[in-house]
Amino acid sequence: MQSLQVQQPTAGGPTGPYNPTATVTKPFLNGTSGLAMRSSSPTTIFSKVVKGRNPVNRSGRLGRSGLAVKAILGGLGAFNPLAGVKVKAVVTVKQTVGGFLADTVLVPNTVADLLGTSMILELIPADLDPSTGKQKSTVSSLASFVGIDGSEIKYEASFGLSSDFGKVGAIRVDNLHIREMFLKDIVLDGFATGSVNIECESWVPAKLSGQPRRVFFTTKSYLPSNTPAGLKKLRTDELVVLRGSGQGERKKGERIYDYDVYNDLGNPSNPDSARPVLGGKENPYPRRCRTGRPRSSTNPADETRGLYFYVPRDEEFSEIKTAQFGVKTLYSALHALIPTLETILIDPNLGFPHFTAVNNLFDQGLNLPPYSQTTLTSFLPTLVRNTAEGSNDVLQFEVPPTMDRNSFFWFTDEEFARQTLAGVNPCTIKLIKEWPIMGTLDPAHYGPQESGITKELLEKEIRGYTTLDEAIQQKKLFMLDYHDVLLPFVGKTRELDNSTLYGSRTVFYLTPSGTLKPLAIELTRPPLDGKPQWKKVYTPNSSSSTDVWLWRFAKAHVLAHDSAYHQLISHWLRTHCCTEPYIIAAKRQLSTMHPVHRLLLPHFRYTMEINALARLALINAGGVIETTFATLKYAMQASSAIYGQSWRFDKEGLPHDLIHRGLAMEDPSSPHGVKLTIEDYPYANDGLLIWDSIKKWVTDYVNQYYPDSKSVSSDAELQAWWSEVRYQGHEDKKDESWWPTISTPQDLIEVCTTIIWVVSGHHAAVNFGQYAFGGYFPNQPSITRVKMPDEDPTEEEWKLFMEKPERVLLATLPSQFQAATVMTVLNVLSAHSPDEEYLGGPIEPAWRDEPSVNAAFENFTARQIKIEDEIDARNADSTRKNRVGAGIYPYELLKPFSESGVTEKGVPYSISI
């Protein structure tokens, strides 16, 4: 181990400069218990910190009255011969950027560290005193600064424990620094049974902040019923703190979790920016974290907005992670990007004049203002290039790997169909089970319900293969159905400038080679402006140049619908939005020592902060989603409508989702318990490997703590968590009969596996390929701005289409401003942080310290590594035509591990971007 750097006072005195090269040559882990410079009178130094306070009770516990100096001095090194054990604590604090480190190590406050007045540790026994039935006395000690080891700061403390102290159950920490600190862990050595580990991974506020004192439990997990008696009250008290009172405005640094509706997306004082509240009978939606900000004077139902949205402190990105990558990078890039693009592209509605101009985004880029006028370079180093002359920077986009392999990939019907199975939104295609295709919307408002896609039309397209009846019976017909979900928003969206919208249905046929063949696209406009319903069906096979171009236009509209549905539903709603209630309920109802809390914890990290950013700059009124995706200002209303109509927790697990969409059927004889309707379905093929691996890990974990159904049903914290998820977190769905109960270990396994799959595998599949498939925006346009050329055209419109169809298509696709914005955002969202944690990667300390759980996790990691090899083998198998072929980019989105950056692979533990 390398020597630790220690800052020591020089001859200049306590306020003088520090020598950064001074070192402790003996590693602290081998016994260094202090520094060369230590006050000869620690009582004097400490009295300055607790001036005016009286000693505490005989137990030595820190209370409102202060700390017993005698107890502290005992902890600094004096050892009572009658004590049974001498214990050393090694405390690890993470360095932060501009926070704790700057205020306590690199400035004169280091004196407090050197003199031992920086942190007080109090060991709490796990058991009560058997003779009195009361809490045993605790033991306190000052922690002394030792040095810096890389990105970590080390402290040590010593304790003399009596022979009847028993097991350590928890530790209370008082931070005497000026600011909060990020406490990683505390390791206690000296016990005959081995080290005691206390995993903290949390911010500890400064004692003078007035926030509740922090208590951390050991890595030993307990169900409520077998919690050691000495920890039961601490367990309950900690949850009370986290729930808060439900009153007042939450402040930065607090750790309070509560629920609220989405009433902070708009600005009611501006009619154009006002948005309906999401959450409630009229607009059902999951709940988000309550912030308690003041209500709007214009509309008391809405909260006011600001530059910061409260997130409980432990849900925020660590400052080290933030400095490298993540939510703050995206936030900063957006705030630098929009003004910069507005400077470059004065007309936000200006389209591309020709496809060469589109390619120039990758070949030449957009000239940026002088460096002093933009901060894009700081936040988007992979996209901002220096020109040869060095006078200006350019925003030059990386060529997506799909385009790099085949520059015409986006143009073909084969790729259009393949991406429904192996693209960025492979989870919406469904089997056609009945004929004719019928809608469910009120015909009085939306026109006839029956689809315009007829039997005769489809049989013409599949001539030589089979009949329509046989195709349905043999499960060969599939559909992307964005008809009923989008049609209610067509009229509203068309009232906005530079936009259009349809309801759409796209039908595919499964060919004998296992690939999909597009057969027909139906676009529908409801009755509008006194005109009746407009409905048109387009097909790919035609000898007419006009029909071929109309088919291309129809595909562009469907791709925009798919892009919007992907972003709003497959991505935002099903992963980010629906997960937040699971997190809030877990923090409020499951103690940190609860095994289910510890199972789910790594899968919840950073999600609430990225969701807060979404409310701040992505899904808000005038945000990126509203200005660049097909439903524009009605995006979140559409998301609410679809949540109300179709979201079901019991269908979010991968096998149930596949069965629900008709893409699989139950089959106990199949490797994953289901038989796929389309055998070569890359998302399902690889996803089932991940699902099974997760489920086996969860099964091993749950069985460690729950031997039978009674242990599950009697777990008060567990039942309260799941009840709160249903009745508060997803309150608008609380009366649905499909909610699973958690009565058996098998129930718990299914619920936890579903949650873990959604935040890991499902999110990875719909997130990290966004730039690969949307970076070249004609492949997945976020919006279409002009109606179909044959929808009630004027004479001039039709003439332009006939003479310049390419120009009309480019006018239909996103504007230059929209394209550049979306491409930049997708690039950031698709990137992995340098310190990303992947599923099956780093083990949680609580898992490691339980031998059987540790063994189960090692098996889980081994399975994840094996999955990597299996996916590589599949991508080399030429019989799998949906993932292998000339110019086809291999499907790697569910490969478990990845390097940093935009790699189109890797399955992180959680939704961290």
PDB file of N, CA, C and O in Angstrom, residues 723-763:
ATOM      1  N   SER A 723     -47.651  -2.276   0.297  1.00  0.00           N
ATOM      2  CA  SER A 723     -48.934  -1.576   0.392  1.00  0.00           C
ATOM      3  C   SER A 723     -48.780  -0.117  -0.004  1.00  0.00           C
ATOM      4  O   SER A 723     -49.621   0.445  -0.718  1.00  0.00           O
ATOM      5  N   GLU A 724     -47.694   0.506   0.418  1.00  0.00           N
ATOM      6  CA  GLU A 724     -47.496   1.912   0.106  1.00  0.00           C
ATOM      7  C   GLU A 724     -47.195   2.113  -1.377  1.00  0.00           C
ATOM      8  O   GLU A 724     -47.613   3.124  -1.971  1.00  0.00           O
ATOM      9  N   VAL A 725     -46.473   1.170  -1.993  1.00  0.00           N
ATOM     10  CA  VAL A 725     -46.256   1.250  -3.443  1.00  0.00           C
ATOM     11  C   VAL A 725     -47.595   1.314  -4.164  1.00  0.00           C
ATOM     12  O   VAL A 725     -47.801   2.130  -5.072  1.00  0.00           O
ATOM     13  N   ARG A 726     -48.507   0.462  -3.761  1.00  0.00           N
ATOM     14  CA  ARG A 726     -49.816   0.379  -4.440  1.00  0.00           C
ATOM     15  C   ARG A 726     -50.723   1.533  -4.087  1.00  0.00           C
ATOM     16  O   ARG A 726     -51.296   2.188  -4.973  1.00  0.00           O
ATOM     17  N   TYR A 727     -50.897   1.810  -2.805  1.00  0.00           N
ATOM     18  CA  TYR A 727     -51.938   2.739  -2.366  1.00  0.00           C
ATOM     19  C   TYR A 727     -51.500   4.195  -2.328  1.00  0.00           C
ATOM     20  O   TYR A 727     -52.352   5.089  -2.298  1.00  0.00           O
ATOM     21  N   GLN A 728     -50.199   4.455  -2.337  1.00  0.00           N
ATOM     22  CA  GLN A 728     -49.731   5.836  -2.368  1.00  0.00           C
ATOM     23  C   GLN A 728     -48.870   6.136  -3.597  1.00  0.00           C
ATOM     24  O   GLN A 728     -49.097   7.122  -4.276  1.00  0.00           O
ATOM     25  N   GLY A 729     -47.908   5.270  -3.878  1.00  0.00           N
ATOM     26  CA  GLY A 729     -47.039   5.520  -5.011  1.00  0.00           C
ATOM     27  C   GLY A 729     -47.737   5.405  -6.346  1.00  0.00           C
ATOM     28  O   GLY A 729     -47.473   6.170  -7.275  1.00  0.00           O
ATOM     29  N   HIS A 730     -48.640   4.438  -6.471  1.00  0.00           N
ATOM     30  CA  HIS A 730     -49.444   4.265  -7.681  1.00  0.00           C
ATOM     31  C   HIS A 730     -50.919   4.364  -7.292  1.00  0.00           C
ATOM     32  O   HIS A 730     -51.741   3.512  -7.658  1.00  0.00           O
ATOM     33  N   GLU A 731     -51.222   5.440  -6.590  1.00  0.00           N
ATOM     34  CA  GLU A 731     -52.553   5.605  -5.999  1.00  0.00           C
ATOM     35  C   GLU A 731     -53.676   5.512  -7.026  1.00  0.00           C
ATOM     36  O   GLU A 731     -54.750   4.971  -6.740  1.00  0.00           O
ATOM     37  N   ASP A 732     -53.459   6.024  -8.220  1.00  0.00           N
ATOM     38  CA  ASP A 732     -54.523   6.033  -9.223  1.00  0.00           C
ATOM     39  C   ASP A 732     -54.804   4.645  -9.781  1.00  0.00           C
ATOM     40  O   ASP A 732     -55.784   4.464 -10.511  1.00  0.00           O
ATOM     41  N   LYS A 733     -53.981   3.672  -9.445  1.00  0.00           N
ATOM     42  CA  LYS A 733     -54.180   2.288  -9.888  1.00  0.00           C
ATOM     43  C   LYS A 733     -54.479   1.361  -8.705  1.00  0.00           C
ATOM     44  O   LYS A 733     -54.507   0.143  -8.869  1.00  0.00           O
ATOM     45  N   LYS A 734     -54.700   1.936  -7.543  1.00  0.00           N
ATOM     46  CA  LYS A 734     -54.763   1.129  -6.321  1.00  0.00           C
ATOM     47  C   LYS A 734     -55.893   0.111  -6.312  1.00  0.00           C
ATOM     48  O   LYS A 734     -55.800  -0.934  -5.653  1.00  0.00           O
ATOM     49  N   ASP A 735     -56.970   0.376  -7.037  1.00  0.00           N
ATOM     50  CA  ASP A 735     -58.128  -0.510  -7.006  1.00  0.00           C
ATOM     51  C   ASP A 735     -58.096  -1.584  -8.084  1.00  0.00           C
ATOM     52  O   ASP A 735     -59.040  -2.378  -8.194  1.00  0.00           O
ATOM     53  N   GLU A 736     -57.029  -1.635  -8.862  1.00  0.00           N
ATOM     54  CA  GLU A 736     -56.927  -2.653  -9.907  1.00  0.00           C
ATOM     55  C   GLU A 736     -56.753  -4.036  -9.277  1.00  0.00           C
ATOM     56  O   GLU A 736     -56.014  -4.201  -8.305  1.00  0.00           O
ATOM     57  N   SER A 737     -57.421  -5.025  -9.867  1.00  0.00           N
ATOM     58  CA  SER A 737     -57.393  -6.383  -9.303  1.00  0.00           C
ATOM     59  C   SER A 737     -56.110  -7.132  -9.625  1.00  0.00           C
ATOM     60  O   SER A 737     -55.822  -8.167  -9.013  1.00  0.00           O
ATOM     61  N   TRP A 738     -55.312  -6.612 -10.569  1.00  0.00           N
ATOM     62  CA  TRP A 738     -54.135  -7.345 -10.998  1.00  0.00           C
ATOM     63  C   TRP A 738     -52.924  -7.170 -10.073  1.00  0.00           C
ATOM     64  O   TRP A 738     -51.909  -7.830 -10.259  1.00  0.00           O
ATOM     65  N   TRP A 739     -53.017  -6.274  -9.097  1.00  0.00           N
ATOM     66  CA  TRP A 739     -51.853  -6.080  -8.213  1.00  0.00           C
ATOM     67  C   TRP A 739     -51.510  -7.391  -7.510  1.00  0.00           C
ATOM     68  O   TRP A 739     -52.368  -8.007  -6.874  1.00  0.00           O
ATOM     69  N   PRO A 740     -50.261  -7.842  -7.597  1.00  0.00           N
ATOM     70  CA  PRO A 740     -49.883  -9.056  -6.863  1.00  0.00           C
ATOM     71  C   PRO A 740     -49.800  -8.786  -5.365  1.00  0.00           C
ATOM     72  O   PRO A 740     -49.493  -7.667  -4.943  1.00  0.00           O
ATOM     73  N   THR A 741     -50.090  -9.779  -4.589  1.00  0.00           N
ATOM     74  CA  THR A 741     -49.841  -9.715  -3.147  1.00  0.00           C
ATOM     75  C   THR A 741     -48.493 -10.362  -2.875  1.00  0.00           C
ATOM     76  O   THR A 741     -47.970 -11.137  -3.678  1.00  0.00           O
ATOM     77  N   ILE A 742     -47.929 -10.030  -1.726  1.00  0.00           N
ATOM     78  CA  ILE A 742     -46.675 -10.669  -1.319  1.00  0.00           C
ATOM     79  C   ILE A 742     -46.980 -11.509  -0.084  1.00  0.00           C
ATOM     80  O   ILE A 742     -46.918 -11.037   1.050  1.00  0.00           O
ATOM     81  N   SER A 743     -47.328 -12.762  -0.331  1.00  0.00           N
ATOM     82  CA  SER A 743     -47.721 -13.674   0.744  1.00  0.00           C
ATOM     83  C   SER A 743     -46.774 -14.845   0.897  1.00  0.00           C
ATOM     84  O   SER A 743     -46.780 -15.502   1.928  1.00  0.00           O
ATOM     85  N   THR A 744     -45.984 -15.107  -0.137  1.00  0.00           N
ATOM     86  CA  THR A 744     -45.070 -16.254  -0.120  1.00  0.00           C
ATOM     87  C   THR A 744     -43.693 -15.812  -0.593  1.00  0.00           C
ATOM     88  O   THR A 744     -43.544 -14.759  -1.224  1.00  0.00           O
ATOM     89  N   PRO A 745     -42.678 -16.606  -0.330  1.00  0.00           N
ATOM     90  CA  PRO A 745     -41.361 -16.281  -0.882  1.00  0.00           C
ATOM     91  C   PRO A 745     -41.388 -16.160  -2.406  1.00  0.00           C
ATOM     92  O   PRO A 745     -40.709 -15.315  -2.985  1.00  0.00           O
ATOM     93  N   GLN A 746     -42.205 -16.990  -3.068  1.00  0.00           N
ATOM     94  CA  GLN A 746     -42.296 -16.938  -4.525  1.00  0.00           C
ATOM     95  C   GLN A 746     -42.886 -15.602  -4.991  1.00  0.00           C
ATOM     96  O   GLN A 746     -42.452 -15.039  -6.001  1.00  0.00           O
ATOM     97  N   ASP A 747     -43.873 -15.087  -4.256  1.00  0.00           N
ATOM     98  CA  ASP A 747     -44.431 -13.772  -4.585  1.00  0.00           C
ATOM     99  C   ASP A 747     -43.356 -12.695  -4.501  1.00  0.00           C
ATOM    100  O   ASP A 747     -43.234 -11.839  -5.383  1.00  0.00           O
ATOM    101  N   LEU A 748     -42.605 -12.734  -3.410  1.00  0.00           N
ATOM    102  CA  LEU A 748     -41.563 -11.729  -3.198  1.00  0.00           C
ATOM    103  C   LEU A 748     -40.488 -11.827  -4.280  1.00  0.00           C
ATOM    104  O   LEU A 748     -39.995 -10.805  -4.783  1.00  0.00           O
ATOM    105  N   ILE A 749     -40.124 -13.041  -4.648  1.00  0.00           N
ATOM    106  CA  ILE A 749     -39.121 -13.244  -5.701  1.00  0.00           C
ATOM    107  C   ILE A 749     -39.595 -12.628  -7.010  1.00  0.00           C
ATOM    108  O   ILE A 749     -38.838 -11.939  -7.701  1.00  0.00           O
ATOM    109  N   GLU A 750     -40.856 -12.849  -7.364  1.00  0.00           N
ATOM    110  CA  GLU A 750     -41.382 -12.326  -8.630  1.00  0.00           C
ATOM    111  C   GLU A 750     -41.427 -10.805  -8.617  1.00  0.00           C
ATOM    112  O   GLU A 750     -41.056 -10.153  -9.605  1.00  0.00           O
ATOM    113  N   VAL A 751     -41.855 -10.212  -7.507  1.00  0.00           N
ATOM    114  CA  VAL A 751     -41.933  -8.749  -7.409  1.00  0.00           C
ATOM    115  C   VAL A 751     -40.536  -8.133  -7.510  1.00  0.00           C
ATOM    116  O   VAL A 751     -40.310  -7.183  -8.275  1.00  0.00           O
ATOM    117  N   CYS A 752     -39.585  -8.655  -6.748  1.00  0.00           N
ATOM    118  CA  CYS A 752     -38.237  -8.080  -6.759  1.00  0.00           C
ATOM    119  C   CYS A 752     -37.550  -8.303  -8.099  1.00  0.00           C
ATOM    120  O   CYS A 752     -36.844  -7.407  -8.597  1.00  0.00           O
ATOM    121  N   THR A 753     -37.739  -9.465  -8.698  1.00  0.00           N
ATOM    122  CA  THR A 753     -37.146  -9.723 -10.008  1.00  0.00           C
ATOM    123  C   THR A 753     -37.700  -8.762 -11.046  1.00  0.00           C
ATOM    124  O   THR A 753     -36.960  -8.239 -11.895  1.00  0.00           O
ATOM    125  N   THR A 754     -38.994  -8.498 -10.989  1.00  0.00           N
ATOM    126  CA  THR A 754     -39.615  -7.566 -11.927  1.00  0.00           C
ATOM    127  C   THR A 754     -39.019  -6.176 -11.785  1.00  0.00           C
ATOM    128  O   THR A 754     -38.661  -5.524 -12.778  1.00  0.00           O
ATOM    129  N   ILE A 755     -38.912  -5.693 -10.557  1.00  0.00           N
ATOM    130  CA  ILE A 755     -38.363  -4.352 -10.326  1.00  0.00           C
ATOM    131  C   ILE A 755     -36.919  -4.276 -10.815  1.00  0.00           C
ATOM    132  O   ILE A 755     -36.518  -3.328 -11.506  1.00  0.00           O
ATOM    133  N   ILE A 756     -36.121  -5.291 -10.472  1.00  0.00           N
ATOM    134  CA  ILE A 756     -34.714  -5.278 -10.869  1.00  0.00           C
ATOM    135  C   ILE A 756     -34.590  -5.350 -12.388  1.00  0.00           C
ATOM    136  O   ILE A 756     -33.747  -4.665 -12.986  1.00  0.00           O
ATOM    137  N   TRP A 757     -35.410  -6.154 -13.040  1.00  0.00           N
ATOM    138  CA  TRP A 757     -35.381  -6.234 -14.509  1.00  0.00           C
ATOM    139  C   TRP A 757     -35.706  -4.880 -15.138  1.00  0.00           C
ATOM    140  O   TRP A 757     -35.017  -4.437 -16.065  1.00  0.00           O
ATOM    141  N   VAL A 758     -36.721  -4.210 -14.627  1.00  0.00           N
ATOM    142  CA  VAL A 758     -37.151  -2.938 -15.210  1.00  0.00           C
ATOM    143  C   VAL A 758     -36.029  -1.907 -15.136  1.00  0.00           C
ATOM    144  O   VAL A 758     -35.768  -1.193 -16.114  1.00  0.00           O
ATOM    145  N   VAL A 759     -35.363  -1.814 -13.987  1.00  0.00           N
ATOM    146  CA  VAL A 759     -34.353  -0.759 -13.816  1.00  0.00           C
ATOM    147  C   VAL A 759     -33.003  -1.138 -14.412  1.00  0.00           C
ATOM    148  O   VAL A 759     -32.158  -0.257 -14.616  1.00  0.00           O
ATOM    149  N   SER A 760     -32.786  -2.390 -14.708  1.00  0.00           N
ATOM    150  CA  SER A 760     -31.505  -2.818 -15.268  1.00  0.00           C
ATOM    151  C   SER A 760     -31.663  -3.222 -16.730  1.00  0.00           C
ATOM    152  O   SER A 760     -31.364  -2.446 -17.639  1.00  0.00           O
ATOM    153  N   GLY A 761     -32.166  -4.422 -16.992  1.00  0.00           N
ATOM    154  CA  GLY A 761     -32.254  -4.918 -18.355  1.00  0.00           C
ATOM    155  C   GLY A 761     -33.161  -4.109 -19.254  1.00  0.00           C
ATOM    156  O   GLY A 761     -32.768  -3.716 -20.359  1.00  0.00           O
ATOM    157  N   HIS A 762     -34.390  -3.858 -18.814  1.00  0.00           N
ATOM    158  CA  HIS A 762     -35.316  -3.102 -19.665  1.00  0.00           C
ATOM    159  C   HIS A 762     -34.777  -1.705 -19.941  1.00  0.00           C
ATOM    160  O   HIS A 762     -34.781  -1.244 -21.091  1.00  0.00           O
ATOM    161  N   HIS A 763     -34.313  -1.019 -18.903  1.00  0.00           N
ATOM    162  CA  HIS A 763     -33.799   0.335 -19.116  1.00  0.00           C
ATOM    163  C   HIS A 763     -32.588   0.331 -20.036  1.00  0.00           C
ATOM    164  O   HIS A 763     -32.469   1.190 -20.923  1.00  0.00           O
TER     165      HIS A 763
END
